[in-house]
Tab-separated table of C-alpha atoms and ligand atoms in Angstrom:
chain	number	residue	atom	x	y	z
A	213	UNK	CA	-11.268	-2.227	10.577
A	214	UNK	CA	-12.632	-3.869	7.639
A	215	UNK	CA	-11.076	-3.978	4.289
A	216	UNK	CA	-13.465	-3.868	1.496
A	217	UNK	CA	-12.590	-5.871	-1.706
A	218	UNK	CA	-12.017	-3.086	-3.651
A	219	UNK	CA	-8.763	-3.458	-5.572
A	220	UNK	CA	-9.109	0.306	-6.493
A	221	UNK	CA	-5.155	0.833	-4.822
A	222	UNK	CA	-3.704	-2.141	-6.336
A	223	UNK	CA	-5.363	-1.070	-9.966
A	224	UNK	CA	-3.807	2.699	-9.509
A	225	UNK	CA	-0.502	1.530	-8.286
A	226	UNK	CA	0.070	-1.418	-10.624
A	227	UNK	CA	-1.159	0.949	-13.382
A	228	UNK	CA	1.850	3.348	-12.607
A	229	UNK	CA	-1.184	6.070	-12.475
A	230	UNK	CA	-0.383	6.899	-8.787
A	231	UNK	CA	2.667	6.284	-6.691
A	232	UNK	CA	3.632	5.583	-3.283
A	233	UNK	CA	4.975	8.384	-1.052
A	234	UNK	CA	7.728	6.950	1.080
A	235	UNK	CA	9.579	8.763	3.529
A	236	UNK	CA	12.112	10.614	2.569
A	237	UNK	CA	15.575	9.117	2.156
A	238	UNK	CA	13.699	5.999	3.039
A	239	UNK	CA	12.156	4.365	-0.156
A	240	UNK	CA	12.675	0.717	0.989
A	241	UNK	CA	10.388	1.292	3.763
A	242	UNK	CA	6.712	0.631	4.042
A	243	UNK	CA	4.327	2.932	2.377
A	244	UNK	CA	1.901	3.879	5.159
A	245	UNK	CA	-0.456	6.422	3.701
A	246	UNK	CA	-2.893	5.750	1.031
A	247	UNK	CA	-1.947	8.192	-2.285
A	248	UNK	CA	-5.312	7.859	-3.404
A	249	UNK	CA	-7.057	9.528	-0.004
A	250	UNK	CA	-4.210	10.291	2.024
A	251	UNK	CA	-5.281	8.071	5.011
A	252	UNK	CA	-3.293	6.152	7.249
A	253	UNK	CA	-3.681	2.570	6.191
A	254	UNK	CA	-3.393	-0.408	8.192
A	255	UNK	CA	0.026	-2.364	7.039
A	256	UNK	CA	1.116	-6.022	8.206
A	257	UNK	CA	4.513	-7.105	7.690
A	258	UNK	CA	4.935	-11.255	6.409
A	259	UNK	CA	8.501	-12.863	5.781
A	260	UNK	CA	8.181	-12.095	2.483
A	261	UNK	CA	7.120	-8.680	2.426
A	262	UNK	CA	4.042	-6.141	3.521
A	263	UNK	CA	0.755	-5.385	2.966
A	264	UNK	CA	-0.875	-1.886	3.235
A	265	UNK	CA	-4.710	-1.705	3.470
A	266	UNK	CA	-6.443	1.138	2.653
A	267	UNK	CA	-9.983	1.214	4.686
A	268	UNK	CA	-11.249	2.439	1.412
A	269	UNK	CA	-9.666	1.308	-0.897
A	270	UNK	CA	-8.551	-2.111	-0.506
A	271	UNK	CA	-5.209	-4.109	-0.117
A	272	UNK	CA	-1.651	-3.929	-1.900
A	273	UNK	CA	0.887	-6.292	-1.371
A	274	UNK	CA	4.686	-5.458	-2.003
A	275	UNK	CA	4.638	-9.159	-4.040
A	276	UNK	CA	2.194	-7.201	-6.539
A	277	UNK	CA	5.259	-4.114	-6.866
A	278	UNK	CA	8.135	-6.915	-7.731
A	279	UNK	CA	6.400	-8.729	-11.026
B	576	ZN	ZN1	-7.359	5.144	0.177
């Protein structure tokens, strides 16, 4: 899949204007669907954290969510 450079996600999370939807019960865990489109989106765990793409609309990484 490619992931375009849009930084649409990061912009509407960072911006509080949408929020993840986690699991319920399970708010640590990795958000896996996009709350802009609602579409599965690729995620990659690192030691330090994750990072969700969205095939639309681009990359967040949990490093962005702890500043
Ligand atoms: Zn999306």
């Amino acid at each position: 899949m490619k992931i375009p450079a849009s930084t649409e996600l990061a912009d509407a999370v960072l911006s509080g204007e949408v929020a993840f939807t986690h699991p319920r019960g399970r708010e640590w865990d990795v958000p896996r669907i996009c709350p802009l489109c609602q579409r599965r989106m690729v995620v990659k765990l690192n030691p330090f954290g994750w990072e969700a793409a969205c095939s639309r609309h681009g990359v967040l990484r949990s490093e962005w969510l702890e500043k």
